[in-house]
PDB file of C-alpha atoms and ligand atoms in Angstrom:
ATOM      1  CA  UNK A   1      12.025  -2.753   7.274  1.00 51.00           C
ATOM      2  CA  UNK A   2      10.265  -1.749   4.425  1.00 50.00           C
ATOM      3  CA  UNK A   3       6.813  -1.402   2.571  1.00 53.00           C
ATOM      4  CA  UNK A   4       6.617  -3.704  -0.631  1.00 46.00           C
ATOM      5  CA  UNK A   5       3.797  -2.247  -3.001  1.00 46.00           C
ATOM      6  CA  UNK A   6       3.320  -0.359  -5.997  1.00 49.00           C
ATOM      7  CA  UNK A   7       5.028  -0.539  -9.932  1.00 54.00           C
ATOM      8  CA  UNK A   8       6.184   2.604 -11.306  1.00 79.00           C
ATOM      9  CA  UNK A   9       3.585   4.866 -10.754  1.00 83.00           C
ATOM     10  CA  UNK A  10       5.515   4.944  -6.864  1.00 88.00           C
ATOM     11  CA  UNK A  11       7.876   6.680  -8.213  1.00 89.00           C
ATOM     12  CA  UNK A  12       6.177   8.897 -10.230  1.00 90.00           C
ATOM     13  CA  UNK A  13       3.842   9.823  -7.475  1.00 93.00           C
ATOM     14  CA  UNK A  14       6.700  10.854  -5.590  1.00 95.00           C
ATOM     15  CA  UNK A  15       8.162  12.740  -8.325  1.00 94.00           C
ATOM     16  CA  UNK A  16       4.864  14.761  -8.408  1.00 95.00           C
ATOM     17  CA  UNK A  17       4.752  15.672  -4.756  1.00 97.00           C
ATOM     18  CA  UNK A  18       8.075  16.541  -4.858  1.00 97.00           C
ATOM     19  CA  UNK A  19       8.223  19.028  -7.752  1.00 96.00           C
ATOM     20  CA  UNK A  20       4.819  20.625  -6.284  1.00 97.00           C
ATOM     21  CA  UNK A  21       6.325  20.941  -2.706  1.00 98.00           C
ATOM     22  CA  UNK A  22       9.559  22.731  -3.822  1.00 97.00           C
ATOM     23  CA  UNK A  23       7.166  25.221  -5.824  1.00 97.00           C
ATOM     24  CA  UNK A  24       4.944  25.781  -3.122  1.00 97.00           C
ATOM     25  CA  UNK A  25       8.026  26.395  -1.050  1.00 98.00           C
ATOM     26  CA  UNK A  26       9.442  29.007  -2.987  1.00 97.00           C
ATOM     27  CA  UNK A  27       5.387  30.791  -3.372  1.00 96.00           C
ATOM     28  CA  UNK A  28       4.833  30.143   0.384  1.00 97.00           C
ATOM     29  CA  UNK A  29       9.213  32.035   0.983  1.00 96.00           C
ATOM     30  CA  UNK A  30       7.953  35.516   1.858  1.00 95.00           C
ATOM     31  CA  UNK A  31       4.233  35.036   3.182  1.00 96.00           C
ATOM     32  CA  UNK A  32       3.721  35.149   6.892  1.00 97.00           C
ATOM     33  CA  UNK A  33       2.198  31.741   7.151  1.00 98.00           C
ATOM     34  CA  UNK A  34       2.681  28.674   9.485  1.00 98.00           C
ATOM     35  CA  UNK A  35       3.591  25.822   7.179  1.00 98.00           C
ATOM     36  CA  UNK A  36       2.619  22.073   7.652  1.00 98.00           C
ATOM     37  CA  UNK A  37       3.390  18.897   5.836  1.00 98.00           C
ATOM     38  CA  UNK A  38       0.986  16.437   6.343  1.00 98.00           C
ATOM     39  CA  UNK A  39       1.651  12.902   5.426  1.00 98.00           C
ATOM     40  CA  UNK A  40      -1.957  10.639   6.167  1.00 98.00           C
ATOM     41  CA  UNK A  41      -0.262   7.257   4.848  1.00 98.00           C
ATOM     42  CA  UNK A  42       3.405   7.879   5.488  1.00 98.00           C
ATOM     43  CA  UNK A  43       4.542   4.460   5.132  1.00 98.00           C
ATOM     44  CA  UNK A  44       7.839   3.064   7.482  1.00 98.00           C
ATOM     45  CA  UNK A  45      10.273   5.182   4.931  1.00 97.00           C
ATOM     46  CA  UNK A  46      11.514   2.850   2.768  1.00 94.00           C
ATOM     47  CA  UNK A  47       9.840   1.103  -0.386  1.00 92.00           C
ATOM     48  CA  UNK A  48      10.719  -2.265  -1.651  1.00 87.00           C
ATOM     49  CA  UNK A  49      10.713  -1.817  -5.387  1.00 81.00           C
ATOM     50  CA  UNK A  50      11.507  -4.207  -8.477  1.00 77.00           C
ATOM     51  CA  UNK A  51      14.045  -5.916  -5.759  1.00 83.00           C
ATOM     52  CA  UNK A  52      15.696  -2.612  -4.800  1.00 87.00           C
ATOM     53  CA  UNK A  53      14.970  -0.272  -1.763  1.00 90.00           C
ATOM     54  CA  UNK A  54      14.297   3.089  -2.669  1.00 89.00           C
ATOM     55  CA  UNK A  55      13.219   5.821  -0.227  1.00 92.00           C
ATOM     56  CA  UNK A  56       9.701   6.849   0.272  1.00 96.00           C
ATOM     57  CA  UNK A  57       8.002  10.296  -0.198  1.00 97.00           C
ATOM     58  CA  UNK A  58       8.465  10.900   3.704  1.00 98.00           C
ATOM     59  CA  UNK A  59      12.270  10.950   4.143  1.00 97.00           C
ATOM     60  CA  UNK A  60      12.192  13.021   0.372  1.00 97.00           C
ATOM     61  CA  UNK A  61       9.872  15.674   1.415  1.00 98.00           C
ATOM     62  CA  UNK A  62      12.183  16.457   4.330  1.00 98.00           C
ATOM     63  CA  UNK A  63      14.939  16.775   2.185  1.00 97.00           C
ATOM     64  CA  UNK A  64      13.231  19.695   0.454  1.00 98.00           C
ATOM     65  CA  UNK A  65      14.837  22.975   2.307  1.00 96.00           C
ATOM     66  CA  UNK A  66      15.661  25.506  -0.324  1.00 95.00           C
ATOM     67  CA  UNK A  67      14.217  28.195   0.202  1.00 97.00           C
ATOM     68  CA  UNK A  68      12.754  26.525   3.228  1.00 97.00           C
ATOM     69  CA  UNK A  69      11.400  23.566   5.300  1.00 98.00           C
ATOM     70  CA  UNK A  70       7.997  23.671   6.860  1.00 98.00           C
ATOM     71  CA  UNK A  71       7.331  24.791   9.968  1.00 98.00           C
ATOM     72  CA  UNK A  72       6.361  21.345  11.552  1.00 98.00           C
ATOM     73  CA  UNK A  73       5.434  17.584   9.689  1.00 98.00           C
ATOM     74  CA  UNK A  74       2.961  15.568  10.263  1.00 98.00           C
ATOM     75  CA  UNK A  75       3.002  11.740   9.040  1.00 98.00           C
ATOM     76  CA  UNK A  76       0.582   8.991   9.940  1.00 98.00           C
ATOM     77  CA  UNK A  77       1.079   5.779   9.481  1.00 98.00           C
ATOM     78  CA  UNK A  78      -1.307   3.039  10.864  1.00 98.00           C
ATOM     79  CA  UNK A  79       0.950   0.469  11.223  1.00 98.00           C
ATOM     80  CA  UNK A  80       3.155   0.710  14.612  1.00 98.00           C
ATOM     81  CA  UNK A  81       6.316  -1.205  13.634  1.00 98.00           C
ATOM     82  CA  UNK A  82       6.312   0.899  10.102  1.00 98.00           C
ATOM     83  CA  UNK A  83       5.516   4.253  12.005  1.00 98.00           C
ATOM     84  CA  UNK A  84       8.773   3.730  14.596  1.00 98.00           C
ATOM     85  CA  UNK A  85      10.433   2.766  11.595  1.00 98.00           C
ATOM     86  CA  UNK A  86       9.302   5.919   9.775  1.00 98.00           C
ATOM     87  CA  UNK A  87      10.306   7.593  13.306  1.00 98.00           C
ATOM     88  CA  UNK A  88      14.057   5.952  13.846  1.00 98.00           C
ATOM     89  CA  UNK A  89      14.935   6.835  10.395  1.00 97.00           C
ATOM     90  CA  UNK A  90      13.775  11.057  10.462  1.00 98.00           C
ATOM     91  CA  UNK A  91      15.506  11.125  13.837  1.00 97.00           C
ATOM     92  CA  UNK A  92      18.736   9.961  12.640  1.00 97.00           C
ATOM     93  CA  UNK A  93      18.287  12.038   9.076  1.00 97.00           C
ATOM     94  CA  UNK A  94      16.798  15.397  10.209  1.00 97.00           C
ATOM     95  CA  UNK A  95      17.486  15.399  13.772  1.00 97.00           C
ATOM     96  CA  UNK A  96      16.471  19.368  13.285  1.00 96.00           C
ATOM     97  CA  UNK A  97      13.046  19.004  11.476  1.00 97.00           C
ATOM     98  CA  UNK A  98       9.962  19.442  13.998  1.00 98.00           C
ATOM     99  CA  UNK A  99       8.400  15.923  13.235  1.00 98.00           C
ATOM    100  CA  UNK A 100       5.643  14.194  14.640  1.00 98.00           C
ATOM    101  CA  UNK A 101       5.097  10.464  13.773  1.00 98.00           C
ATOM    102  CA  UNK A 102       1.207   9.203  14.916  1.00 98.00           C
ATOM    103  CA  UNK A 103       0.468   5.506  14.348  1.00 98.00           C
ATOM    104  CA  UNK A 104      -3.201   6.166  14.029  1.00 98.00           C
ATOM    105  CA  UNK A 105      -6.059   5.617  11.474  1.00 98.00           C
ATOM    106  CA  UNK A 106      -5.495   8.988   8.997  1.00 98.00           C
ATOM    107  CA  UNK A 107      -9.238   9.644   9.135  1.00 98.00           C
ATOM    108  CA  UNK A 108      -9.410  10.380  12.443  1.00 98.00           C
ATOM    109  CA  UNK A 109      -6.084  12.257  11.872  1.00 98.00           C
ATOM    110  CA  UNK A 110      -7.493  14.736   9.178  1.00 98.00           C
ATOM    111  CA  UNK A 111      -9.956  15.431  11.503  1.00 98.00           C
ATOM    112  CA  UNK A 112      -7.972  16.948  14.116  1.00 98.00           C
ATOM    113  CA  UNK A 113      -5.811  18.449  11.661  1.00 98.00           C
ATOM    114  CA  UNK A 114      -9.230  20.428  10.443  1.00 98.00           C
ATOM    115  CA  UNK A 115      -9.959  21.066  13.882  1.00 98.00           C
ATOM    116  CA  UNK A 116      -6.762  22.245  14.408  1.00 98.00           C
ATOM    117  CA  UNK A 117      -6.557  24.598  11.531  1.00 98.00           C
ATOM    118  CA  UNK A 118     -10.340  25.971  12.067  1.00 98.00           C
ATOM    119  CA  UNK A 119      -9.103  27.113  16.128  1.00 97.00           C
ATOM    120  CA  UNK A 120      -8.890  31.122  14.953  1.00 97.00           C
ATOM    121  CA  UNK A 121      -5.448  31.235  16.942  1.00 98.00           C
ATOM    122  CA  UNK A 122      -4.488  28.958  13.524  1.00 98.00           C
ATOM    123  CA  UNK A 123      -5.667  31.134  11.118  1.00 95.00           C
ATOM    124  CA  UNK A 124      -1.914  31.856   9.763  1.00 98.00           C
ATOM    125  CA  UNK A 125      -1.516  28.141   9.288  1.00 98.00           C
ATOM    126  CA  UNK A 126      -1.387  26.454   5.895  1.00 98.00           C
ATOM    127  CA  UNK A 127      -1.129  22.395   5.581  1.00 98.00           C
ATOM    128  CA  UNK A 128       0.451  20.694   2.726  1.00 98.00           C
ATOM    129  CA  UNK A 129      -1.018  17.339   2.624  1.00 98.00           C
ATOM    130  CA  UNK A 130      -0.248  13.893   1.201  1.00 98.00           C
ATOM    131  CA  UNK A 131      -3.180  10.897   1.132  1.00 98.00           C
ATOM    132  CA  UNK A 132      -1.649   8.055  -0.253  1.00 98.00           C
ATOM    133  CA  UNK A 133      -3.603   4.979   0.455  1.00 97.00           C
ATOM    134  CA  UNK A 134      -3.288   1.818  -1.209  1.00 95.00           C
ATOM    135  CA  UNK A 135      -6.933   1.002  -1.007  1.00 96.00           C
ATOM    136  CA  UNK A 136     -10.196   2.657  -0.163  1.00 97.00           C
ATOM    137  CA  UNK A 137      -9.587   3.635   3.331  1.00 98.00           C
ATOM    138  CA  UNK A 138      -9.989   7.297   3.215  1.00 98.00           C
ATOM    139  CA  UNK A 139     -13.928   7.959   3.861  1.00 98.00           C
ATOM    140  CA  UNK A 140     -15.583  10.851   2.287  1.00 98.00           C
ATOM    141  CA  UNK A 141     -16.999  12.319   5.657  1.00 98.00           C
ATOM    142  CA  UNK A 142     -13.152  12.639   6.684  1.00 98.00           C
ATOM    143  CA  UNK A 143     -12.627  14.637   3.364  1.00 98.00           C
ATOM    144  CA  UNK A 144     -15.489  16.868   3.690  1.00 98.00           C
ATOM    145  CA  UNK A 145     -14.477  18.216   6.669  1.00 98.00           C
ATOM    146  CA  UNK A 146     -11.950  19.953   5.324  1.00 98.00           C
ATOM    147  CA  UNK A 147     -14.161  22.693   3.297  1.00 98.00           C
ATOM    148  CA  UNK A 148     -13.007  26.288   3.113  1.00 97.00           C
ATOM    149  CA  UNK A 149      -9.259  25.302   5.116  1.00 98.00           C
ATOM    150  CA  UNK A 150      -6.030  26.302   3.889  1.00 97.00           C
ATOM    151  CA  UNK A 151      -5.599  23.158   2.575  1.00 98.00           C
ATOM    152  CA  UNK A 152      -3.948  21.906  -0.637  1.00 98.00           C
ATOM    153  CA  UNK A 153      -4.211  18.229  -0.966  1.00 98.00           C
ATOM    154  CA  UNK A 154      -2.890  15.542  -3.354  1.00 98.00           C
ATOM    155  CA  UNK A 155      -5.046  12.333  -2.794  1.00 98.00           C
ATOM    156  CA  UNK A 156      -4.475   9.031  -4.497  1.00 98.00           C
ATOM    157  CA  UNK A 157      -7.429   7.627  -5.526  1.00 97.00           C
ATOM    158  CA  UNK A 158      -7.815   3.839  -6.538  1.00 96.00           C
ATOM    159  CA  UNK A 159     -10.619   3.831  -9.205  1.00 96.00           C
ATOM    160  CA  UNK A 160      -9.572   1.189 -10.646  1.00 93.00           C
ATOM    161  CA  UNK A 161      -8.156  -0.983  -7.975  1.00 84.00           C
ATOM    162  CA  UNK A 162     -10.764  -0.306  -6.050  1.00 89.00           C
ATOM    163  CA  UNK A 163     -14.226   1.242  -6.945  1.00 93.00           C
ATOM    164  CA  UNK A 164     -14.611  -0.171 -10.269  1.00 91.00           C
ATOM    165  CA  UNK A 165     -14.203  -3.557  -9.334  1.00 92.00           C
ATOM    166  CA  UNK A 166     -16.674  -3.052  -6.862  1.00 95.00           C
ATOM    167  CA  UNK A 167     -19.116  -2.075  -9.346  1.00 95.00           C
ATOM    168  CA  UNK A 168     -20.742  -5.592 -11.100  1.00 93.00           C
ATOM    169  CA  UNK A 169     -21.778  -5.340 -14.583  1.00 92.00           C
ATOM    170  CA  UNK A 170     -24.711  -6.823 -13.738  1.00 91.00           C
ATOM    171  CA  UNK A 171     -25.423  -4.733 -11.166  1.00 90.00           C
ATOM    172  CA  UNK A 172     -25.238  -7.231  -8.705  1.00 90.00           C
ATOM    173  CA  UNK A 173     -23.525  -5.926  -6.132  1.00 92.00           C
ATOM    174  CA  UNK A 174     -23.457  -7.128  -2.484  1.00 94.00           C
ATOM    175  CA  UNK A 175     -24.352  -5.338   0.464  1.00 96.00           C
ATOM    176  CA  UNK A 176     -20.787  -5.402   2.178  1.00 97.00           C
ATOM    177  CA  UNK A 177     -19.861  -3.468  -1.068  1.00 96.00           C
ATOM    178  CA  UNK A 178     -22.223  -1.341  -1.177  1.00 96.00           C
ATOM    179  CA  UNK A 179     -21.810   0.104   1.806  1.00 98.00           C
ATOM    180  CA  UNK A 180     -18.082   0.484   1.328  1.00 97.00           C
ATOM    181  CA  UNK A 181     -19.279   2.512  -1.832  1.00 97.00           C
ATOM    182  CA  UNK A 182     -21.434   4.792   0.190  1.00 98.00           C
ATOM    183  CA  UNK A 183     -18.752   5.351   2.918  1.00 98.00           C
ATOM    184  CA  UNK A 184     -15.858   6.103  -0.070  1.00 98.00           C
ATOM    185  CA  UNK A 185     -18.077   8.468  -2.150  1.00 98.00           C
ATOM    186  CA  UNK A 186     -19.978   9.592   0.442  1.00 98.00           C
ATOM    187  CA  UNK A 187     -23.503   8.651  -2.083  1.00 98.00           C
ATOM    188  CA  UNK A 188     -26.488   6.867  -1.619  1.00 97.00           C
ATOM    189  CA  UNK A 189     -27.239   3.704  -2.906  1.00 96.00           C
ATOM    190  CA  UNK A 190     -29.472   5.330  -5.570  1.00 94.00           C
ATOM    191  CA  UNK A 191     -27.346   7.801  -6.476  1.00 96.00           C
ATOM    192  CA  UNK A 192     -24.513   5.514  -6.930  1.00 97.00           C
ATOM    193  CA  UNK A 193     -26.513   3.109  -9.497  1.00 95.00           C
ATOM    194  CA  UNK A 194     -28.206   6.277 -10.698  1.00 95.00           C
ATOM    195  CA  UNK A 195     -24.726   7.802 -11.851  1.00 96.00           C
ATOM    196  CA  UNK A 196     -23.259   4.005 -13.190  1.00 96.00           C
ATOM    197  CA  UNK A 197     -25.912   1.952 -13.830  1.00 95.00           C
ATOM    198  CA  UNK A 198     -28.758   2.194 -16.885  1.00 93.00           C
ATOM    199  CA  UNK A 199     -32.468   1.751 -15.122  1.00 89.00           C
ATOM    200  CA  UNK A 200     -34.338  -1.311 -14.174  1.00 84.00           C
ATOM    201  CA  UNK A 201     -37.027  -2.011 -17.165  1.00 82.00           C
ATOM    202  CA  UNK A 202     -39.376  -4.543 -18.036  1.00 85.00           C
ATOM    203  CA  UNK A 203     -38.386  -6.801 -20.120  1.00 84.00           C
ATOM    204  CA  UNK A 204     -40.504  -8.419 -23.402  1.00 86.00           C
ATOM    205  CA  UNK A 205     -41.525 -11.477 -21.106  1.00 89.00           C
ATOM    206  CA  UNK A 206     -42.948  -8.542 -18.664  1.00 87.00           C
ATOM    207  CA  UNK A 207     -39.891 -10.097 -16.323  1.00 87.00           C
ATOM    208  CA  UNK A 208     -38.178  -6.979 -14.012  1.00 84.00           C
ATOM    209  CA  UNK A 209     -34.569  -6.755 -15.517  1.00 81.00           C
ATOM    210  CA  UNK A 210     -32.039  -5.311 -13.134  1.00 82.00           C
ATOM    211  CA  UNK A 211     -30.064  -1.920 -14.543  1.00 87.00           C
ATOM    212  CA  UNK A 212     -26.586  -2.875 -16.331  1.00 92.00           C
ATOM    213  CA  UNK A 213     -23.541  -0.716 -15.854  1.00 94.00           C
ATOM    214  CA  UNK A 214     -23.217   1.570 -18.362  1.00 95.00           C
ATOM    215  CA  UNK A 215     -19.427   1.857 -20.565  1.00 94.00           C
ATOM    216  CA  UNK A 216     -16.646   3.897 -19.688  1.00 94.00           C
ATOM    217  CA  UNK A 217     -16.729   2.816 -16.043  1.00 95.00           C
ATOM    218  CA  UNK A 218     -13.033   4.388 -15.060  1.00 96.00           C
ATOM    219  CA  UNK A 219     -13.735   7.860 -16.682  1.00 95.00           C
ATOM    220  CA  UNK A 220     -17.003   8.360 -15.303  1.00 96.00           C
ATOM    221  CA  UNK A 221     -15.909   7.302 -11.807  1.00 97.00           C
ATOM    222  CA  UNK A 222     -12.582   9.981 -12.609  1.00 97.00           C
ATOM    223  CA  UNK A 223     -14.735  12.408 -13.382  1.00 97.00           C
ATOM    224  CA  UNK A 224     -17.601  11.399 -10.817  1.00 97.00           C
ATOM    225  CA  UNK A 225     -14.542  11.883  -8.200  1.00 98.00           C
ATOM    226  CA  UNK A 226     -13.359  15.174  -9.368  1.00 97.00           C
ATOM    227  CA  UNK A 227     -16.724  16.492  -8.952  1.00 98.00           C
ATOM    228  CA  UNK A 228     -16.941  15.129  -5.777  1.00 98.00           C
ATOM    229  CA  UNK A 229     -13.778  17.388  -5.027  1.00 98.00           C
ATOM    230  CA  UNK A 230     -15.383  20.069  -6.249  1.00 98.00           C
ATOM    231  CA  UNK A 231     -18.079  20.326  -3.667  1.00 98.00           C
ATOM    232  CA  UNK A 232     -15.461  20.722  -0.891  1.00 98.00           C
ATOM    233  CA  UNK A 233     -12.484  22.422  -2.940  1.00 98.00           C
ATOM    234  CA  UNK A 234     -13.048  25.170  -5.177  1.00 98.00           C
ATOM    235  CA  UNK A 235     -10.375  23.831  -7.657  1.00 98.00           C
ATOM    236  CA  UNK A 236      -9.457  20.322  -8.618  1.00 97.00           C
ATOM    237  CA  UNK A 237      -6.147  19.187 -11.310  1.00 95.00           C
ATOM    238  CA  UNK A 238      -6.555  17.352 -13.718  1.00 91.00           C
ATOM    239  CA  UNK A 239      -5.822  13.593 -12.344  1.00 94.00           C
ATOM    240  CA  UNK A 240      -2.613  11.866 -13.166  1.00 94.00           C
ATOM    241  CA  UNK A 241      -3.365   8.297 -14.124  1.00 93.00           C
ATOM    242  CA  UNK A 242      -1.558   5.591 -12.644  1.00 93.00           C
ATOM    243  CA  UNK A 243      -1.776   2.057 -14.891  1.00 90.00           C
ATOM    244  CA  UNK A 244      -0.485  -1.428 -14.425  1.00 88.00           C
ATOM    245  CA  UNK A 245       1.693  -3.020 -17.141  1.00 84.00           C
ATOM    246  CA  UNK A 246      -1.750  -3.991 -19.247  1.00 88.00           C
ATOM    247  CA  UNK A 247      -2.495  -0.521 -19.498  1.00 88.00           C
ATOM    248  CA  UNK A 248      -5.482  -0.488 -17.020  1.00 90.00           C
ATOM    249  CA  UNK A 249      -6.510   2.759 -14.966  1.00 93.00           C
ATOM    250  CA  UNK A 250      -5.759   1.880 -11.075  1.00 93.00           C
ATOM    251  CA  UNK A 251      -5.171   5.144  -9.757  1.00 95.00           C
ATOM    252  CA  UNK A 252      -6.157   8.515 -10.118  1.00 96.00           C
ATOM    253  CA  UNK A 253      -4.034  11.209  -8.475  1.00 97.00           C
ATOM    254  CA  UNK A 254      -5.738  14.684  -7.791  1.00 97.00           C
ATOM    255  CA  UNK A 255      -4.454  18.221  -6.133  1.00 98.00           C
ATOM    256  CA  UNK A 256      -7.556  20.127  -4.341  1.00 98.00           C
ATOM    257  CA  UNK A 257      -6.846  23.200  -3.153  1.00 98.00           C
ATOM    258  CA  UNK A 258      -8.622  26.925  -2.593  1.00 98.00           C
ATOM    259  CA  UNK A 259      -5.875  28.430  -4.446  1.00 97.00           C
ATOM    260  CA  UNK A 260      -5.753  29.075  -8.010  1.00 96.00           C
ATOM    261  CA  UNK A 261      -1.946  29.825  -8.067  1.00 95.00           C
ATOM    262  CA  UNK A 262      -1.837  25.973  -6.482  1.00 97.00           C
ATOM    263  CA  UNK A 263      -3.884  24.880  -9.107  1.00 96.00           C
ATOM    264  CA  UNK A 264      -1.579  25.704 -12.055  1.00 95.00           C
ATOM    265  CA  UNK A 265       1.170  24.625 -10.314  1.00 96.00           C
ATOM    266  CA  UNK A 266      -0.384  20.937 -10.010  1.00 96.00           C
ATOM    267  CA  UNK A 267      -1.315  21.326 -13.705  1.00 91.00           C
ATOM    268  CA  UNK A 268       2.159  22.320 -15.461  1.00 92.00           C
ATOM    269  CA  UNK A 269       3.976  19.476 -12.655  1.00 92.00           C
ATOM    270  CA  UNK A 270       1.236  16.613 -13.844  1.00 91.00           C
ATOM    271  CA  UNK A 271       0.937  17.952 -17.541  1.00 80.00           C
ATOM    272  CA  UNK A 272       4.205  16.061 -19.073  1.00 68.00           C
ATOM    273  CA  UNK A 273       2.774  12.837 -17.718  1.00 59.00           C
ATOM    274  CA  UNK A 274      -0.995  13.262 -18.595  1.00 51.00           C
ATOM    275  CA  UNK A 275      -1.956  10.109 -20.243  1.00 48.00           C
TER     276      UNK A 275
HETATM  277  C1  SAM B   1       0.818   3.198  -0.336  1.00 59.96           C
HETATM  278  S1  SAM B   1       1.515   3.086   1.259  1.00 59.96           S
HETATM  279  C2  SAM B   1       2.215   4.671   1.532  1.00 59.96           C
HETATM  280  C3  SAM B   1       3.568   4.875   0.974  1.00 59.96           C
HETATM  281  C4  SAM B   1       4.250   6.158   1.359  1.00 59.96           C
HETATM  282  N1  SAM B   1       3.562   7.317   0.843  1.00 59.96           N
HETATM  283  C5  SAM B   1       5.702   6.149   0.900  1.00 59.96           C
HETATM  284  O1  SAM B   1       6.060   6.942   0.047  1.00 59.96           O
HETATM  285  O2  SAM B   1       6.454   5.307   1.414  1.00 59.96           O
HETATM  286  C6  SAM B   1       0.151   3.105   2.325  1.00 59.96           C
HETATM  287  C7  SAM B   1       0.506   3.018   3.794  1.00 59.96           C
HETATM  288  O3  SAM B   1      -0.657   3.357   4.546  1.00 59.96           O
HETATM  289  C8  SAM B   1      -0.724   2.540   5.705  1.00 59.96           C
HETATM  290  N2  SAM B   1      -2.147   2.524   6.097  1.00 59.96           N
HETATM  291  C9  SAM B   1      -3.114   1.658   5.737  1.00 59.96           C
HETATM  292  N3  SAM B   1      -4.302   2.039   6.234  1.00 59.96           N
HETATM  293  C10 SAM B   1      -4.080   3.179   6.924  1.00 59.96           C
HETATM  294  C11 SAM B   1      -4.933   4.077   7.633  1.00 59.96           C
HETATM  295  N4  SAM B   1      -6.242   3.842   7.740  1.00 59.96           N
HETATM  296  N5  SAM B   1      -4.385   5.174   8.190  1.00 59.96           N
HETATM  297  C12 SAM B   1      -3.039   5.427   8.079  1.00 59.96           C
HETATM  298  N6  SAM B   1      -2.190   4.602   7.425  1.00 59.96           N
HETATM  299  C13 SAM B   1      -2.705   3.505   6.853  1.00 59.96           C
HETATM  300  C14 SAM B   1      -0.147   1.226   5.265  1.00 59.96           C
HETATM  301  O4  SAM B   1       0.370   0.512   6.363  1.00 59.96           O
HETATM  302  C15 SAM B   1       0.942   1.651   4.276  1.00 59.96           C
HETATM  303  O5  SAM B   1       2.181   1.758   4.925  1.00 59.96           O
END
């Protein structure tokens, strides 16, 4: 069983949370904290890619124990077959990892993880987490939640396979989309056209033309994003940007985190691929 999606950019996305977990590993060795991996789109474990199986970022993470594992991991994966899959395959690997496997929808997920970390008997806890949706399923309410928790988080965002193409040139938009807009960015109509879209104006005839999106969709809605981190995270990385073989934006891959030593980290792992 296995999960059939993605190019290259998989594998580098892996490679990133990788590298950044052993370093936070080694900074989190000697501090007295509870330490928890959470995984909000684990996938079943394996990933079908270019017509070979490779393993996903689940099964790598666990392999990560020098200087130490976490404490306990978390994965969710909404799919039930994937998620026993996910499950069969960590029992038989790391039989001696403390692993939970939820097949649930990761927003309501992160929301009892926030809970969880904002009990003060949790204080001591710190959470490593992964967001690795495909499309736009994380909502920004489920994100904001997590202000001023000992969170650092990478979260794949699809820009360009998702938001961007939701946004007409012409402005055009309909409602459906809209309203997935709102629920992704967590904006209001208005501020959504405000930020991507020149005014309505008149027009010579005296005819109402509707506001046209203005250029440089994909950076404004990477930097739009980051910003939008920003309110809830006091530091954001640079994003790593994930294109298809035409050279097109479709992901943008962010760490947001409370800690500046977390921050440079994500920088100096995501630097040598900056594109
Ligand atoms: C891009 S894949 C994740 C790949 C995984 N990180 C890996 O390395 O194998 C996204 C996964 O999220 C699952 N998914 C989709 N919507 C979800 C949701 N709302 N909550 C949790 N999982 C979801 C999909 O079934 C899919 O397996």
């Amino acid at each position: 069983m296995n999960n059939n999606f993605g190019g290259d950019w998989t594998s580098q996305k892996i490679e990133i949370v990788a590298s950044y977990t052993q370093a936070y590993l080694k900074v989190m060795k000697n501090q007295p904290f509870k330490l928890i991996y959470f995984d909000g789109f684990a996938g079943s474990g394996e990933i079908e890619q270019d017509e070979e199986i490779i393993q996903g970022a689940a099964l790598r993470i666990l392999a990560i124990d020098d200087p130490k594992p976490f404490d306990l991991y978390y994965f969710v994966e909404l799919i039930k077959k994937y998620a026993d899959n996910l499950d069969a395959q960590i029992k038989s690997k790391y039989p001696q990892r403390r692993c939970v496997v939820k097949s649930e929808d990761c927003n309501v997920k992160i929301k009892d993880m926030a809970d969880y970390l904002r009990k003060p008997a949790n204080k001591m806890t710190k959470v490593l987490a992964f967001i690795d949706p495909k499309g736009m399923q994380v909502k920004w309410q489920s994100l904001e939640i997590l202000k001023d928790l000992g969170i650092d988080m990478w979260i794949l965002v699809p820009l360009g396979m998702g938001v961007t193409r939701l946004l007409k040139k012409d402005g055009n938009i309909e409602d459906a989309w809209v309203k997935r807009l709102q629920v992704f960015l967590g904006m209001s109509e208005d501020e959504i056209r405000n930020y991507f879209y020149t005014d309505d104006r008149m027009n010579l005839f005296g005819e109402m033309v509707s506001g046209q999106r203005l250029d440089n969709t994909i950076v404004r809605a990477a930097k739009l994003y980051q910003e939008r981190l920003k309110t809830i995270f006091k530091y954001v990385s640079q994003p790593f940007v994930m294109r298809n073989s035409k050279n097109s934006p479709m992901y943008h891959f962010y760490l947001a985190t409370n800690n500046t030593t977390a921050i440079k980290i994500a920088n100096d792992v995501i630097k040598p691929k900056f594109k």
